[in-house]
Tab-separated table of C-alpha atoms in Angstrom:
chain	number	residue	atom	x	y	z
P	1	MET	CA	-71.805	-12.004	-20.651
P	2	SER	CA	-74.617	-9.436	-19.156
P	3	GLN	CA	-73.872	-7.261	-22.611
P	4	SER	CA	-74.384	-10.581	-24.812
P	5	HIS	CA	-77.498	-11.097	-23.544
P	6	ASP	CA	-78.942	-7.915	-22.948
P	7	ALA	CA	-79.517	-7.626	-19.837
P	8	ASN	CA	-78.933	-5.048	-17.202
P	9	ASN	CA	-79.245	-6.072	-14.343
P	10	MET	CA	-78.602	-9.524	-12.112
P	11	PRO	CA	-82.051	-10.690	-12.440
P	12	ALA	CA	-82.003	-9.911	-15.989
P	13	LEU	CA	-79.250	-12.119	-16.532
P	14	GLY	CA	-79.912	-14.844	-14.263
P	15	LEU	CA	-83.412	-15.176	-16.442
P	16	LYS	CA	-81.524	-15.034	-20.156
P	17	ILE	CA	-79.661	-17.868	-19.063
P	18	ARG	CA	-81.632	-19.905	-16.493
P	19	GLY	CA	-84.938	-18.656	-16.792
P	20	THR	CA	-86.943	-18.116	-13.886
P	21	THR	CA	-84.765	-20.027	-11.673
P	22	GLY	CA	-82.254	-17.756	-12.739
P	23	TYR	CA	-84.035	-14.223	-12.192
P	24	SER	CA	-84.993	-15.796	-8.455
P	25	ILE	CA	-81.911	-16.327	-7.150
P	26	GLY	CA	-80.459	-13.029	-8.417
P	27	LEU	CA	-83.258	-11.105	-7.608
P	28	LEU	CA	-82.943	-12.913	-4.160
P	29	VAL	CA	-78.942	-12.295	-3.342
P	30	GLN	CA	-78.502	-9.074	-5.267
P	31	GLN	CA	-81.608	-7.107	-4.663
P	32	GLY	CA	-82.464	-8.723	-1.016
P	33	ASN	CA	-78.668	-7.674	-0.274
P	34	PHE	CA	-79.666	-4.093	-0.893
P	35	LEU	CA	-82.864	-3.870	0.614
P	36	LEU	CA	-81.154	-4.884	3.775
P	37	TYR	CA	-78.360	-2.504	3.425
P	38	LEU	CA	-81.073	0.124	3.271
P	39	PRO	CA	-81.573	0.969	7.170
P	40	VAL	CA	-77.802	0.724	7.660
P	41	ALA	CA	-77.561	3.626	4.725
P	42	LEU	CA	-79.864	5.367	6.956
P	43	LEU	CA	-78.529	5.213	9.950
P	44	CYS	CA	-74.589	6.238	8.457
P	45	VAL	CA	-76.057	9.235	7.100
P	46	ALA	CA	-78.307	10.318	9.896
P	47	ASN	CA	-74.978	9.328	12.065
P	48	ALA	CA	-73.063	11.715	9.751
P	49	LEU	CA	-75.310	14.555	10.196
P	50	GLN	CA	-76.048	14.430	13.812
P	51	GLY	CA	-71.798	14.403	13.866
P	52	THR	CA	-71.801	17.072	12.061
P	53	ILE	CA	-74.209	19.187	13.698
P	54	ASP	CA	-74.795	18.025	16.638
P	55	PRO	CA	-71.793	15.951	18.192
P	56	ASN	CA	-72.549	15.896	21.857
P	57	ASN	CA	-75.695	14.351	21.094
P	58	SER	CA	-77.537	17.534	23.234
P	59	MET	CA	-80.280	17.670	20.229
P	60	LEU	CA	-83.120	15.961	19.756
P	61	ASP	CA	-82.724	14.223	23.299
P	62	GLY	CA	-79.889	12.331	21.661
P	63	CYS	CA	-82.060	10.244	19.809
P	64	ALA	CA	-80.435	8.334	16.697
P	65	ASP	CA	-83.893	7.319	15.598
P	66	TYR	CA	-85.440	11.666	15.378
P	67	TRP	CA	-82.131	11.772	12.994
P	68	ILE	CA	-83.087	8.669	10.863
P	69	PHE	CA	-86.394	10.691	10.597
P	70	THR	CA	-84.852	13.993	9.764
P	71	VAL	CA	-82.601	12.299	7.009
P	72	ALA	CA	-85.742	10.226	5.285
P	73	ALA	CA	-86.679	12.178	2.718
P	74	ILE	CA	-83.312	13.767	1.631
P	75	CYS	CA	-82.247	10.018	0.858
P	76	PHE	CA	-85.612	9.139	-0.958
P	77	LEU	CA	-84.828	11.912	-3.265
P	78	THR	CA	-81.674	10.469	-4.235
P	79	THR	CA	-83.359	7.181	-5.304
P	80	GLN	CA	-85.105	9.585	-7.661
P	81	LEU	CA	-82.380	9.868	-9.820
P	82	ARG	CA	-83.427	6.117	-11.183
P	83	ASP	CA	-80.672	5.219	-13.273
P	84	LEU	CA	-77.005	4.903	-12.303
P	85	SER	CA	-76.162	6.953	-15.044
P	86	ASN	CA	-77.332	10.025	-13.724
P	87	VAL	CA	-75.133	9.693	-10.799
P	88	ASN	CA	-71.992	8.928	-12.951
P	89	LEU	CA	-70.942	12.947	-11.705
P	90	LEU	CA	-71.575	12.583	-7.958
P	91	SER	CA	-69.191	9.176	-8.298
P	92	TYR	CA	-66.289	12.144	-8.461
P	93	VAL	CA	-68.276	13.940	-5.737
P	94	SER	CA	-68.258	11.141	-3.428
P	95	LEU	CA	-64.374	9.586	-4.762
P	96	ALA	CA	-63.798	13.665	-3.361
P	97	CYS	CA	-65.243	13.166	0.508
P	98	VAL	CA	-63.394	9.841	1.095
P	99	VAL	CA	-59.725	11.646	-0.149
P	100	ALA	CA	-60.666	14.465	2.445
P	101	VAL	CA	-62.664	11.609	5.481
P	102	ILE	CA	-58.793	9.724	4.814
P	103	ILE	CA	-56.903	12.855	5.465
P	104	LEU	CA	-58.661	14.228	8.489
P	105	ALA	CA	-58.911	11.204	9.782
P	106	MET	CA	-55.065	10.136	9.901
P	107	GLN	CA	-54.266	14.075	11.148
P	108	ILE	CA	-56.759	13.152	13.936
P	109	VAL	CA	-55.447	9.738	14.938
P	110	SER	CA	-51.758	11.239	14.735
P	111	SER	CA	-52.386	13.474	16.633
P	112	THR	CA	-54.669	11.492	19.144
P	113	GLN	CA	-52.902	8.654	21.586
P	114	ASN	CA	-54.441	5.472	22.700
P	115	GLU	CA	-52.573	4.975	26.608
P	116	ASP	CA	-53.939	0.999	26.347
P	117	LYS	CA	-52.694	0.287	23.008
P	118	LYS	CA	-52.163	-3.043	21.795
P	119	ASP	CA	-49.955	-3.712	19.274
P	120	ALA	CA	-51.746	-6.140	16.456
P	121	SER	CA	-50.029	-9.277	14.763
P	122	LEU	CA	-49.332	-9.586	11.483
P	123	PHE	CA	-52.194	-12.508	11.127
P	124	GLY	CA	-55.366	-12.312	13.008
P	125	ASN	CA	-54.763	-10.663	16.334
P	126	PRO	CA	-52.944	-10.769	19.579
P	127	ASP	CA	-56.640	-12.461	21.611
P	128	MET	CA	-56.633	-15.168	19.344
P	129	ASN	CA	-54.181	-17.013	21.178
P	130	SER	CA	-55.458	-16.489	24.544
P	131	SER	CA	-55.445	-19.024	27.378
P	132	ASP	CA	-59.193	-17.971	28.594
P	133	ASP	CA	-61.863	-19.188	25.744
P	134	GLU	CA	-64.376	-16.869	26.760
P	135	ASP	CA	-61.537	-14.593	24.917
P	136	LYS	CA	-60.670	-16.610	22.101
P	137	THR	CA	-63.742	-17.071	21.068
P	138	LYS	CA	-64.171	-13.514	20.638
P	139	ALA	CA	-61.040	-12.772	18.629
P	140	TRP	CA	-61.737	-15.455	16.694
P	141	THR	CA	-65.558	-14.277	15.632
P	142	ASN	CA	-63.450	-10.176	15.374
P	143	PHE	CA	-61.114	-12.239	12.779
P	144	MET	CA	-64.291	-13.544	10.825
P	145	LEU	CA	-66.028	-10.237	11.181
P	146	GLY	CA	-63.233	-8.600	9.621
P	147	LEU	CA	-62.490	-11.012	6.598
P	148	SER	CA	-66.259	-10.549	6.284
P	149	MET	CA	-65.900	-6.529	6.006
P	150	CYS	CA	-63.417	-7.472	3.597
P	151	ALA	CA	-65.996	-9.384	1.499
P	152	TRP	CA	-68.633	-6.529	1.193
P	153	SER	CA	-66.684	-3.948	0.316
P	154	TYR	CA	-66.045	-3.958	-2.959
P	155	VAL	CA	-69.106	-3.050	-3.594
P	156	PRO	CA	-68.612	-2.823	-8.360
P	157	SER	CA	-68.790	-6.742	-7.872
P	158	PHE	CA	-72.790	-5.986	-6.904
P	159	LEU	CA	-73.709	-3.748	-9.574
P	160	THR	CA	-71.682	-5.383	-12.278
P	161	ALA	CA	-74.911	-6.251	-15.027
P	162	GLU	CA	-75.919	-2.211	-14.184
P	163	LEU	CA	-72.759	-0.509	-14.611
P	164	CYS	CA	-71.110	-2.481	-17.662
P	165	ASN	CA	-73.559	-0.909	-20.519
P	166	SER	CA	-73.741	2.110	-22.341
P	167	ARG	CA	-75.777	3.950	-20.246
P	168	VAL	CA	-73.514	3.899	-17.852
P	169	MET	CA	-70.068	4.027	-19.253
P	170	GLU	CA	-69.220	5.905	-22.763
P	171	ASN	CA	-67.674	2.621	-23.354
P	172	PRO	CA	-68.493	-0.666	-22.161
P	173	LYS	CA	-65.079	-2.250	-23.792
P	174	ASP	CA	-63.327	-0.117	-20.974
P	175	PHE	CA	-64.844	-1.872	-18.252
P	176	PRO	CA	-62.045	-4.562	-17.224
P	177	LYS	CA	-59.648	-1.055	-17.139
P	178	ALA	CA	-62.120	-0.139	-14.209
P	179	ILE	CA	-62.277	-2.837	-12.939
P	180	TYR	CA	-58.540	-3.403	-12.194
P	181	LEU	CA	-58.411	0.387	-11.339
P	182	SER	CA	-60.725	0.092	-9.104
P	183	ALA	CA	-59.808	-3.382	-6.964
P	184	ALA	CA	-56.687	-2.044	-6.833
P	185	LEU	CA	-57.920	1.379	-5.287
P	186	ASN	CA	-59.639	-0.416	-2.885
P	187	VAL	CA	-57.007	-2.864	-1.952
P	188	VAL	CA	-54.373	0.448	-1.074
P	189	VAL	CA	-56.360	2.337	0.872
P	190	PHE	CA	-57.897	-0.661	3.123
P	191	LEU	CA	-53.836	-1.730	3.676
P	192	SER	CA	-52.561	1.710	3.681
P	193	ILE	CA	-54.932	3.260	6.136
P	194	GLY	CA	-55.663	-0.068	8.347
P	195	VAL	CA	-52.261	-0.265	9.033
P	196	TYR	CA	-51.469	3.281	9.761
P	197	VAL	CA	-54.477	3.885	12.547
P	198	VAL	CA	-53.950	0.036	14.052
P	199	SER	CA	-50.142	1.445	14.082
P	200	GLN	CA	-51.226	4.282	16.180
P	201	TRP	CA	-54.157	3.219	18.000
P	202	GLY	CA	-53.531	-0.754	17.989
P	203	TRP	CA	-55.623	-3.384	16.923
P	204	LYS	CA	-59.266	-2.656	18.773
P	205	VAL	CA	-60.560	-0.375	16.497
P	206	GLU	CA	-64.132	-0.109	16.161
P	207	ASP	CA	-66.361	0.738	12.711
P	208	PRO	CA	-66.229	3.099	12.330
P	209	LEU	CA	-63.364	5.123	13.121
P	210	MET	CA	-65.477	7.462	15.618
P	211	PHE	CA	-65.935	5.229	17.589
P	212	GLY	CA	-62.658	5.195	18.266
P	213	VAL	CA	-61.475	2.309	20.327
P	214	ASP	CA	-63.381	-1.353	21.990
P	215	GLY	CA	-62.903	-0.093	25.656
P	216	ASN	CA	-62.802	3.898	24.444
P	217	MET	CA	-64.958	5.264	22.276
P	218	PHE	CA	-64.023	8.550	23.667
P	219	LEU	CA	-60.799	8.128	22.502
P	220	TRP	CA	-61.881	10.056	19.016
P	221	PRO	CA	-62.818	13.930	19.786
P	222	SER	CA	-66.094	14.033	18.671
P	223	ASP	CA	-66.034	18.164	19.342
P	224	ASP	CA	-63.246	18.831	17.554
P	225	VAL	CA	-63.892	20.872	14.519
P	226	ARG	CA	-61.619	18.663	12.061
P	227	SER	CA	-64.118	16.400	13.278
P	228	GLN	CA	-66.871	18.000	12.209
P	229	VAL	CA	-65.860	18.728	8.912
P	230	LEU	CA	-65.090	15.525	8.618
P	231	ASN	CA	-68.616	13.953	9.310
P	232	PHE	CA	-70.113	16.481	6.616
P	233	PHE	CA	-67.882	15.029	3.558
P	234	TRP	CA	-68.609	11.672	5.452
P	235	LEU	CA	-72.148	12.670	5.452
P	236	VAL	CA	-72.200	13.831	1.319
P	237	ALA	CA	-70.256	10.546	0.665
P	238	CYS	CA	-73.092	8.113	2.946
P	239	LEU	CA	-75.721	10.469	0.830
P	240	ILE	CA	-73.937	8.778	-2.467
P	241	SER	CA	-73.759	6.051	-1.249
P	242	TYR	CA	-77.289	5.032	-0.452
P	243	ALA	CA	-78.209	6.632	-3.867
P	244	LEU	CA	-76.155	3.806	-5.404
P	245	ASP	CA	-77.992	1.018	-3.277
P	246	SER	CA	-81.249	2.878	-3.473
P	247	ILE	CA	-81.657	3.131	-6.870
P	248	PRO	CA	-81.119	-0.223	-8.280
P	249	LEU	CA	-83.892	-1.623	-5.921
P	250	GLY	CA	-86.447	1.513	-6.460
P	251	ARG	CA	-86.111	0.334	-10.401
P	252	GLN	CA	-86.893	-3.287	-9.244
P	253	PHE	CA	-89.494	-1.863	-7.440
P	254	GLN	CA	-90.587	0.137	-10.739
P	255	ARG	CA	-90.511	-2.921	-12.924
P	256	TYR	CA	-92.693	-4.692	-10.627
P	257	PHE	CA	-95.334	-1.889	-10.646
P	258	ASN	CA	-94.963	-0.219	-14.217
P	259	PRO	CA	-93.017	-2.307	-16.361
P	260	ASN	CA	-93.097	0.192	-19.208
P	261	PHE	CA	-92.470	3.699	-17.550
P	262	ASP	CA	-90.455	5.436	-19.679
P	263	ILE	CA	-87.194	6.425	-17.225
P	264	ASP	CA	-86.389	9.236	-19.111
P	265	ASP	CA	-89.283	11.096	-18.589
P	266	PHE	CA	-88.655	13.481	-16.434
P	267	GLY	CA	-92.159	15.582	-16.325
P	268	VAL	CA	-93.576	16.553	-13.394
P	269	PHE	CA	-96.937	13.149	-13.396
P	270	ALA	CA	-93.781	10.930	-14.102
P	271	CYS	CA	-91.830	12.431	-11.148
P	272	LEU	CA	-94.612	11.737	-8.879
P	273	LYS	CA	-95.373	8.256	-10.212
P	274	TYR	CA	-92.019	6.980	-10.067
P	275	MET	CA	-92.268	8.392	-6.043
P	276	LEU	CA	-94.755	6.489	-5.499
P	277	TYR	CA	-93.299	3.674	-7.373
P	278	THR	CA	-90.061	4.028	-5.502
P	279	SER	CA	-91.734	4.457	-1.905
P	280	PRO	CA	-91.530	0.986	-0.523
P	281	THR	CA	-87.726	1.347	-0.902
P	282	ILE	CA	-88.188	4.499	1.916
P	283	ILE	CA	-90.819	3.029	3.891
P	284	LEU	CA	-89.186	-0.112	4.714
P	285	GLY	CA	-85.659	1.249	4.817
P	286	VAL	CA	-86.842	3.384	8.065
P	287	LEU	CA	-89.734	0.981	9.582
P	288	MET	CA	-86.042	-1.660	9.576
P	289	ALA	CA	-83.921	1.315	11.119
P	290	VAL	CA	-86.374	1.913	13.402
P	291	PHE	CA	-87.390	-1.414	15.158
P	292	ILE	CA	-84.672	-3.745	14.363
P	293	PRO	CA	-82.954	-4.098	17.618
P	294	SER	CA	-79.181	-4.894	16.128
P	295	LEU	CA	-78.524	-3.536	12.864
P	296	PHE	CA	-75.050	-4.630	12.076
P	297	CYS	CA	-76.178	-8.179	13.758
P	298	MET	CA	-78.218	-7.754	10.813
P	299	LEU	CA	-76.076	-6.598	8.484
P	300	ALA	CA	-73.441	-9.369	9.512
P	301	VAL	CA	-76.062	-11.922	9.069
P	302	ALA	CA	-77.283	-10.312	5.488
P	303	THR	CA	-73.755	-10.425	4.175
P	304	ALA	CA	-73.560	-14.158	4.838
P	305	LEU	CA	-76.238	-14.958	3.204
P	306	THR	CA	-76.137	-12.711	0.132
P	307	VAL	CA	-72.394	-11.587	-0.125
P	308	PRO	CA	-70.914	-14.460	-1.248
P	309	PHE	CA	-73.721	-15.552	-3.859
P	310	ALA	CA	-74.122	-11.988	-5.770
P	311	ASN	CA	-69.939	-11.288	-5.487
P	312	MET	CA	-68.736	-14.936	-6.773
P	313	ILE	CA	-71.310	-18.059	-6.387
P	314	PHE	CA	-74.170	-16.761	-8.077
P	315	PRO	CA	-72.166	-15.701	-11.500
P	316	ALA	CA	-69.561	-18.332	-11.141
P	317	TRP	CA	-72.868	-20.736	-11.862
P	318	LEU	CA	-74.060	-18.472	-14.938
P	319	TYR	CA	-70.625	-18.952	-16.381
P	320	LYS	CA	-70.940	-22.235	-16.102
P	321	CYS	CA	-74.100	-22.379	-17.493
P	322	GLU	CA	-72.955	-20.181	-20.308
P	323	ALA	CA	-69.880	-23.056	-20.909
P	324	ARG	CA	-72.395	-25.367	-21.551
P	325	ASN	CA	-73.647	-24.396	-24.651
P	326	ALA	CA	-70.695	-22.911	-25.532
P	327	THR	CA	-68.532	-24.154	-28.837
P	328	ASP	CA	-65.704	-26.090	-28.612
P	329	LEU	CA	-63.666	-22.457	-30.076
P	330	GLU	CA	-65.340	-20.458	-27.255
P	331	LYS	CA	-64.016	-23.084	-24.915
P	332	ARG	CA	-60.797	-22.314	-25.797
P	333	ASP	CA	-60.635	-19.196	-26.259
P	334	GLY	CA	-62.809	-19.091	-22.682
P	335	ALA	CA	-65.305	-15.506	-22.587
P	336	GLN	CA	-63.074	-13.573	-25.075
P	337	ALA	CA	-65.302	-15.675	-27.972
P	338	LEU	CA	-68.468	-13.923	-26.747
P	339	LEU	CA	-67.096	-10.567	-27.767
P	340	GLU	CA	-67.957	-10.957	-30.922
P	341	ASP	CA	-70.736	-9.461	-33.040
P	342	GLY	CA	-69.042	-5.506	-32.172
P	343	ASP	CA	-72.483	-4.437	-32.303
P	344	ASP	CA	-73.190	-0.602	-29.910
P	345	ASN	CA	-73.216	-3.381	-27.102
P	346	ILE	CA	-70.684	-4.444	-26.632
P	347	ARG	CA	-70.852	-8.448	-25.649
P	348	LEU	CA	-68.447	-7.863	-22.353
P	349	SER	CA	-67.835	-11.286	-20.685
P	350	LEU	CA	-65.098	-12.775	-19.181
P	351	LYS	CA	-62.424	-11.165	-20.985
P	352	PHE	CA	-60.403	-9.888	-17.861
P	353	THR	CA	-59.739	-13.286	-16.995
P	354	ARG	CA	-58.342	-14.700	-20.526
P	355	ARG	CA	-55.121	-15.270	-18.777
P	356	LEU	CA	-56.947	-17.923	-16.452
P	357	PRO	CA	-58.641	-20.504	-18.641
P	358	LEU	CA	-62.533	-20.034	-18.059
P	359	GLU	CA	-63.194	-23.822	-17.208
P	360	TRP	CA	-60.140	-23.002	-14.232
P	361	ALA	CA	-61.954	-19.406	-13.367
P	362	ILE	CA	-65.245	-20.784	-12.672
P	363	PRO	CA	-64.367	-24.020	-9.901
P	364	VAL	CA	-61.948	-20.917	-8.530
P	365	VAL	CA	-64.300	-18.379	-8.141
P	366	SER	CA	-67.154	-21.003	-6.574
P	367	PHE	CA	-64.747	-22.021	-4.325
P	368	CYS	CA	-64.004	-19.193	-3.088
P	369	GLY	CA	-67.384	-18.064	-2.675
P	370	TRP	CA	-68.961	-21.007	-0.246
P	371	LEU	CA	-65.113	-20.276	1.729
P	372	VAL	CA	-66.225	-16.683	2.573
P	373	PHE	CA	-69.562	-17.618	2.994
P	374	LEU	CA	-68.334	-20.420	5.572
P	375	VAL	CA	-66.557	-17.732	6.992
P	376	CYS	CA	-68.923	-15.037	7.050
P	377	THR	CA	-71.154	-16.739	8.263
P	378	ALA	CA	-68.654	-17.738	11.409
P	379	GLY	CA	-68.711	-14.467	12.221
P	380	ALA	CA	-72.945	-13.605	11.959
P	381	VAL	CA	-73.006	-16.329	14.648
P	382	GLY	CA	-70.213	-15.037	16.522
P	383	LYS	CA	-71.862	-11.603	16.799
P	384	LEU	CA	-75.400	-13.188	17.113
P	385	ALA	CA	-74.049	-15.470	20.475
P	386	ILE	CA	-71.342	-12.822	22.221
P	387	ALA	CA	-72.866	-10.106	24.351
P	388	ASP	CA	-69.780	-7.814	24.085
P	389	LEU	CA	-70.150	-8.287	19.600
P	390	ARG	CA	-73.662	-7.788	19.781
P	391	GLY	CA	-74.316	-4.593	21.501
P	392	PRO	CA	-76.661	-2.840	23.470
P	393	LEU	CA	-80.853	-4.612	21.761
P	394	VAL	CA	-82.170	-1.181	21.216
P	395	VAL	CA	-85.669	-0.291	19.789
P	396	GLY	CA	-87.577	3.688	20.072
P	397	CYS	CA	-86.130	6.125	22.551
P	398	GLY	CA	-87.589	8.360	24.818
P	399	SER	CA	-91.077	7.966	25.928
P	400	TRP	CA	-91.250	5.490	23.603
P	401	GLU	CA	-88.795	3.697	24.361
P	402	ILE	CA	-89.871	0.097	23.489
P	403	LEU	CA	-86.734	-2.451	24.195
P	404	ASN	CA	-83.442	-1.403	26.041
P	405	LYS	CA	-80.841	-4.357	26.575
């Protein structure tokens, strides 16, 4: 659908189909998610660098903010790649790093015993059946947060319009195959690695894994050389993840400041101008990373307010609007009819849903989106309300500590 309207990002697709209303909603749910994830991405990069160089927190007063300042310039440089087509090679590097992280993590987990291990349940977690109301509420919130993680874990769904065009893919007609492959990998890795870790450590595993388990963060041997090597690979993967998040956001700022900028001009003056146009990304990212008391609480709220809409509800709405203008033939054949006019910009649509008629696919996807919204909202509210899940609220550190409770 994005290519049938010659739109290479979600806001532009919304503009083509529903005018300024579609543009505003697309901008809010997609770019809003990218913006709110930036500080979390910065923190992940900072934690990975610290875990690689200083696992015992002896440098920079053990202050996470100083590590964020350290990695900010490197992260900003990745934004200067400008276009996702320039990240193609890095995607293979990221995949290799993820594989390395998995291998090392499994080796560490298999050699570490959790004496207080609590076996998982086939559905949910054991504490959901607790007689203590407080424990039960916390357990159900954890369950909702786990489902929320599944909702945002499939990153390509945020970038469908950006990825399925000839700048990024040599043959955009193969995009459905990429969807099948990436989705299968996502599910297989989540299930296989998750089941193995939980079978070894019990169900109360923290996120990320390097935080150990609930009640024993030292279960993970942070000063082990294997852990430091793992953190190095995680660092590289997190940097590429930051690039994937900040590049579309930086492009949006560039379009706002200078819509006629030549994205393919890498002259010195052009590079300096692009750095200026995209500087709000790193400035806002650092400010949020330093001054928001709990980034993971913010992430839970951002997930509820953006992920279901960007991934399911908004696309379903656009397809519904598109279907209203379809001919009888297009309605019978679903999105396949939109693959006509085979120009260089292949008119990609819902070809990969051809087995499910469009009139069924739209309400099903929309219903799933609203269901995910309710689940994510319940998880976010619980995380904010329950102190054990909310964690410490910290702003600043050392001599300039502003808040710590």
